[in-house]
PDB file of C-alpha atoms and ligand atoms in Angstrom:
ATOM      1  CA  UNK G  62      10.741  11.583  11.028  1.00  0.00           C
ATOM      2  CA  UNK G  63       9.405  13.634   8.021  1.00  0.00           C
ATOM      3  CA  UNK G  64       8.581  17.191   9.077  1.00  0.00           C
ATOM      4  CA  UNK G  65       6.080  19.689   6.654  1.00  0.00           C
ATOM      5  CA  UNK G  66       7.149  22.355   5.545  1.00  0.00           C
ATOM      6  CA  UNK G  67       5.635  26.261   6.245  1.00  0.00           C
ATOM      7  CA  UNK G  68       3.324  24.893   3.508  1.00  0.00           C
ATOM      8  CA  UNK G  69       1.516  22.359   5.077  1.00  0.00           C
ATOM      9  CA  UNK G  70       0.774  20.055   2.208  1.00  0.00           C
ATOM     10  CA  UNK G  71       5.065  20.262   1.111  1.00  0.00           C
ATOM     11  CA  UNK G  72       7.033  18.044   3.564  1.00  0.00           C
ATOM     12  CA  UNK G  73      10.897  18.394   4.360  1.00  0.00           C
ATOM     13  CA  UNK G  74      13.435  16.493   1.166  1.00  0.00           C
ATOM     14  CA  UNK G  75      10.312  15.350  -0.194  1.00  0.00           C
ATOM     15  CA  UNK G  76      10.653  15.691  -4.208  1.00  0.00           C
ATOM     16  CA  UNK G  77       7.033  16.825  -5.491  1.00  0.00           C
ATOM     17  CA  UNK G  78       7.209  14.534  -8.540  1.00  0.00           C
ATOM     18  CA  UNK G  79       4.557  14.082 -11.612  1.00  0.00           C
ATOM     19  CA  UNK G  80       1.512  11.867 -10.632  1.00  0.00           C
ATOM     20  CA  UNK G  81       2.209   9.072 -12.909  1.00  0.00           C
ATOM     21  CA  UNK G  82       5.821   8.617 -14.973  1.00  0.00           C
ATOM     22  CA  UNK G  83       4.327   7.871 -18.677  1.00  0.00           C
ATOM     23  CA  UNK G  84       2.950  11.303 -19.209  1.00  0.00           C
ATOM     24  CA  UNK G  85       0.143  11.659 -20.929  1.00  0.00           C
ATOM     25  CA  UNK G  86      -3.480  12.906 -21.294  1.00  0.00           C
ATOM     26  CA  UNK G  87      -5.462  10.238 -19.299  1.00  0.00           C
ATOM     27  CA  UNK G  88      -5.022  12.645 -16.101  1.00  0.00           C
ATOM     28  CA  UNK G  89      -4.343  16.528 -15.125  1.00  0.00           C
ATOM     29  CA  UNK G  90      -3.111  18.919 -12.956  1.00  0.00           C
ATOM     30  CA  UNK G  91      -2.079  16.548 -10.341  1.00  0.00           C
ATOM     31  CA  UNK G  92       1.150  15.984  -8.388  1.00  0.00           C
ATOM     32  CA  UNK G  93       2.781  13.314  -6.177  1.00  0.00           C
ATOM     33  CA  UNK G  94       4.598  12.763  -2.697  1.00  0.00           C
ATOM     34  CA  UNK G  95       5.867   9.469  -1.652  1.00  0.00           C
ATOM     35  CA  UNK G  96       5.857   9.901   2.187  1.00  0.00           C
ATOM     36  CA  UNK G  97       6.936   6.734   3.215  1.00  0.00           C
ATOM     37  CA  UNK G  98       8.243   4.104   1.088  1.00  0.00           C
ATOM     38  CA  UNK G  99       8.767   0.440   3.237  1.00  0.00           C
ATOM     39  CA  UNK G 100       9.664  -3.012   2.639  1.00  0.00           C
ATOM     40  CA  UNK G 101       9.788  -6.330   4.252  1.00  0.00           C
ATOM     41  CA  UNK G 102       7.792  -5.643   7.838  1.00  0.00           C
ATOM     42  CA  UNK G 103       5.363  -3.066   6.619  1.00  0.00           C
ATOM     43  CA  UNK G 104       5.155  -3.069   2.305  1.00  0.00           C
ATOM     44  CA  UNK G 105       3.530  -0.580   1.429  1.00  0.00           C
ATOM     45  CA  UNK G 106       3.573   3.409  -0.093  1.00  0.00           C
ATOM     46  CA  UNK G 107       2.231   6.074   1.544  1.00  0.00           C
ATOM     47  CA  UNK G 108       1.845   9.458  -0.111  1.00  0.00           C
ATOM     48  CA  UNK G 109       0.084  12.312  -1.280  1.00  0.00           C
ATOM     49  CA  UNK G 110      -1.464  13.449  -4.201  1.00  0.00           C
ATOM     50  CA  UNK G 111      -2.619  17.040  -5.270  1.00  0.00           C
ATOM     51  CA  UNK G 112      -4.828  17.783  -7.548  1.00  0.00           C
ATOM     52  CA  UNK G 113      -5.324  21.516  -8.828  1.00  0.00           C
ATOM     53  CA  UNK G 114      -8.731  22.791  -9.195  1.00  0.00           C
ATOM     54  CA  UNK G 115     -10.274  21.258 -12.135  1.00  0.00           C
ATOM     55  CA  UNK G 116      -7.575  18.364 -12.504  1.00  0.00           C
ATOM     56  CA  UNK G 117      -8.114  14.824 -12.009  1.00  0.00           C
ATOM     57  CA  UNK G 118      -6.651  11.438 -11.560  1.00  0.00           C
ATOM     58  CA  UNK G 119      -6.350   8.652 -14.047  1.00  0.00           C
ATOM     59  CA  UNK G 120      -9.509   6.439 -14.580  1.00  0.00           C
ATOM     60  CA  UNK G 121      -8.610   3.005 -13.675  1.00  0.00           C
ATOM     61  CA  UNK G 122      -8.637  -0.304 -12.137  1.00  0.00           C
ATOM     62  CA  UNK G 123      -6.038  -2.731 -10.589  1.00  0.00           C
ATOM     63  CA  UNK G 124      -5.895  -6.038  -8.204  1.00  0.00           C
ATOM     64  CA  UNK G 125      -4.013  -3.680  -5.516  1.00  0.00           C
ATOM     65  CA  UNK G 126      -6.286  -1.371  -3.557  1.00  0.00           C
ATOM     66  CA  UNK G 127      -6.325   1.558  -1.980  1.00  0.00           C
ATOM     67  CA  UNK G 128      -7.113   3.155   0.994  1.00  0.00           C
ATOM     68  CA  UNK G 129      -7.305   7.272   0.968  1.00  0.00           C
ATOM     69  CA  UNK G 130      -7.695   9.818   3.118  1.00  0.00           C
ATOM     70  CA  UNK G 131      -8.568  13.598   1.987  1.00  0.00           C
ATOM     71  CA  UNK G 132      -6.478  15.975   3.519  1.00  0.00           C
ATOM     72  CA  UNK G 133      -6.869  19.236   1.707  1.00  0.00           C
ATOM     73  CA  UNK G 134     -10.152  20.585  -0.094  1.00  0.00           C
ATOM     74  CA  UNK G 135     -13.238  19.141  -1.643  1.00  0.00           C
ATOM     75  CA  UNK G 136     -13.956  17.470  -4.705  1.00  0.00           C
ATOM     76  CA  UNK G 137     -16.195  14.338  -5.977  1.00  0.00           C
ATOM     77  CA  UNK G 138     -14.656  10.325  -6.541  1.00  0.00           C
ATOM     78  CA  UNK G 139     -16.087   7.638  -8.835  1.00  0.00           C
ATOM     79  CA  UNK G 140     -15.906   4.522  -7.223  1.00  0.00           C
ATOM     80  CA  UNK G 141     -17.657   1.258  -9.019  1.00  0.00           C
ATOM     81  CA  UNK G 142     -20.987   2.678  -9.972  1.00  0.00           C
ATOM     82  CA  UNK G 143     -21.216   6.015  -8.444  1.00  0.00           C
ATOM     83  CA  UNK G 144     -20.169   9.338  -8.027  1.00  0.00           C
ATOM     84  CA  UNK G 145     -20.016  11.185  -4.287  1.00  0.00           C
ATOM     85  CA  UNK G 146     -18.745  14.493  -3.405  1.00  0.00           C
ATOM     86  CA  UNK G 147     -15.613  13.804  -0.895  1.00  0.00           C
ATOM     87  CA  UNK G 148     -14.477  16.370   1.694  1.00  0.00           C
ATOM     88  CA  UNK G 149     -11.752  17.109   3.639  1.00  0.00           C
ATOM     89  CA  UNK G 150     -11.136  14.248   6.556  1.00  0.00           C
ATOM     90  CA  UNK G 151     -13.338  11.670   4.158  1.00  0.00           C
ATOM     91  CA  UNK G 152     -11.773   8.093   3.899  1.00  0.00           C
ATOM     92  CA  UNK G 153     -12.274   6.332   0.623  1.00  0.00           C
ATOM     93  CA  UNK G 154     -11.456   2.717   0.444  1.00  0.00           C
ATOM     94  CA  UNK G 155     -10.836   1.575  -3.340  1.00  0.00           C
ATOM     95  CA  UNK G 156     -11.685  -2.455  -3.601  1.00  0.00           C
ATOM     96  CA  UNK G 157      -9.790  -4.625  -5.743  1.00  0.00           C
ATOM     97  CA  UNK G 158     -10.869  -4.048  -9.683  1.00  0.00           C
ATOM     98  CA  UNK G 159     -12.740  -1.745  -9.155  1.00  0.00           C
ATOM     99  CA  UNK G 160     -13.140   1.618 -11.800  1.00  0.00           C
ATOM    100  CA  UNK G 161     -11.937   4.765  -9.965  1.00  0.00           C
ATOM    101  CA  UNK G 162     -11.182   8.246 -10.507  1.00  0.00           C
ATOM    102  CA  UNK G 163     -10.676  11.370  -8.691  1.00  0.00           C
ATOM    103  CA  UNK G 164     -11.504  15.105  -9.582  1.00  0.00           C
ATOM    104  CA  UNK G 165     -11.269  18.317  -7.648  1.00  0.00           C
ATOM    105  CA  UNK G 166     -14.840  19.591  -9.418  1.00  0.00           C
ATOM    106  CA  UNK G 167     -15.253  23.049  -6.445  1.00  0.00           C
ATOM    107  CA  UNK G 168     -12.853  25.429  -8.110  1.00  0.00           C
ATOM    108  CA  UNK G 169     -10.328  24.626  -5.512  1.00  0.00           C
ATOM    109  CA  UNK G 170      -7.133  22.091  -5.302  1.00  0.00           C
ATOM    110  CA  UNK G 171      -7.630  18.593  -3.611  1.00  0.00           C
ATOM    111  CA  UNK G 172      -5.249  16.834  -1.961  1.00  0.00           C
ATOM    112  CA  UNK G 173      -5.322  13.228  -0.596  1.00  0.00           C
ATOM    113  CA  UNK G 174      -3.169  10.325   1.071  1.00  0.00           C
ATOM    114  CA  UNK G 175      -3.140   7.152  -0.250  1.00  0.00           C
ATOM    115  CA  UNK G 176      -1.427   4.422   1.004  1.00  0.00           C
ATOM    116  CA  UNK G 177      -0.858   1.299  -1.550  1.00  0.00           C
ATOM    117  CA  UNK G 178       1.124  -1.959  -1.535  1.00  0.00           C
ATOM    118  CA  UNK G 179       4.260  -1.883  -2.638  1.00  0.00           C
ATOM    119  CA  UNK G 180       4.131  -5.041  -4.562  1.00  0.00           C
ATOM    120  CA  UNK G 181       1.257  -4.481  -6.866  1.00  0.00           C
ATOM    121  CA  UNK G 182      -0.294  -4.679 -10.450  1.00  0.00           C
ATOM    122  CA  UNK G 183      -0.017  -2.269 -13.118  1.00  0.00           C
ATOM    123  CA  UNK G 184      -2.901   0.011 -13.087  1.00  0.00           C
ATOM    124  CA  UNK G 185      -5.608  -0.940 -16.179  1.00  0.00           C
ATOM    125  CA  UNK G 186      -7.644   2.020 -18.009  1.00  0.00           C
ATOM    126  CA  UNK G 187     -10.275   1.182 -19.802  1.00  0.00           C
ATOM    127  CA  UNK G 188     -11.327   0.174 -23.504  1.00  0.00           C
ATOM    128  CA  UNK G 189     -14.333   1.145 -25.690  1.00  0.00           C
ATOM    129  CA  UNK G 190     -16.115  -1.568 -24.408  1.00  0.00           C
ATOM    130  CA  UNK G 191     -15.806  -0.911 -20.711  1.00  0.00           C
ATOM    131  CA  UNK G 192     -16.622   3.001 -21.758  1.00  0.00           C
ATOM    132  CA  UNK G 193     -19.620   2.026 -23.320  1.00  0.00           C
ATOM    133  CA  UNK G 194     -20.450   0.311 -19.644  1.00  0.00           C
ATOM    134  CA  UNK G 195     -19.758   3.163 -17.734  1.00  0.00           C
ATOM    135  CA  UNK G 196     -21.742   5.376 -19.755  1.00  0.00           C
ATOM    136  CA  UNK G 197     -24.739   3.747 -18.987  1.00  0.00           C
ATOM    137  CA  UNK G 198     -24.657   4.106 -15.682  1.00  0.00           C
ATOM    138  CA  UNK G 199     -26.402   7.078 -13.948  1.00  0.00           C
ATOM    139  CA  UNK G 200     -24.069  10.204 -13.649  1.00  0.00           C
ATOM    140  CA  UNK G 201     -20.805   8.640 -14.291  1.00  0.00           C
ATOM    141  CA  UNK G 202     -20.952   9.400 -18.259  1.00  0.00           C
ATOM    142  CA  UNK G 203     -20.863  13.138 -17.531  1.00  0.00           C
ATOM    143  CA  UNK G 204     -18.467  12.380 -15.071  1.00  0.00           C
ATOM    144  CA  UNK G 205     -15.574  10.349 -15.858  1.00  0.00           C
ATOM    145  CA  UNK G 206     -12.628  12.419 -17.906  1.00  0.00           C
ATOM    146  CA  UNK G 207     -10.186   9.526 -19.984  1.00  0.00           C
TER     147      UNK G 207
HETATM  148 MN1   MN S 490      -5.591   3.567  -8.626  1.00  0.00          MN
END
């Protein structure tokens, strides 16, 4: 059992780690929780991500997907061809290969659980090419931060 702490979105000898190890400048302002971390009988991650108002997540793609819950705030997701605002209790399911990205756009922090498989591929961002293709579709130019 994992209790929260008096912050809701902090849970109990939980480290609040950086969002992805390798540092960088392909996402912002966002932090990470591993929740539950299994093997064997049920192999997969669950945990949660913040993102601070005006931060986002890392565009990408992958074979692994993911299935994600908002838990705290508002924001909009990129998924495949299109943009949508997301909301607090929204599920997002991420298919397999498929461009993603997350940003908390409403002047407030988002925050999200995500579960994952714990054997999985590395994550894949994208190259000129693949920009070019997203920036021909409607809204997701403006959109997508790399
Ligand atoms: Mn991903």
């Amino acid at each position: 059992m994992i209790r929260p702490t008096s912050d809701k979105f902090r849970w109990k000898d939980v480290d609040v780690l950086p969002y992805k190890e390798d540092g960088g400048t392909h996402f912002k302002s966002i932090s990470r929780q591993t929740l539950f971390n299994g093997e064997n009988d049920l192999p997969v991650e669950f945990r949660y991500f913040e993102i601070g108002a005006g931060g986002h997540s890392t565009l990408e793609k992958h074979h692994h997907q993911h299935a994600v819950m908002i838990i705290r705030g508002s924001g909009q997701v990129f998924v495949g061809d299109k943009v949508t605002p997301i909301n607090t209790h929204d599920i997002v399911h991420i298919p397999t290969l498929t461009w993603h990205q997350f940003r908390a756009t409403n002047d407030e922090e988002m925050g999200f659980l995500c579960i994952v498989a714990n054997d999985r591929d590395r994550p894949q961002r994208p190259g000129p090419e693949d920009l070019e293709e997203l920036k021909k579709i409607e809204g997701v130019g403006e959109f997508i931060r790399v």
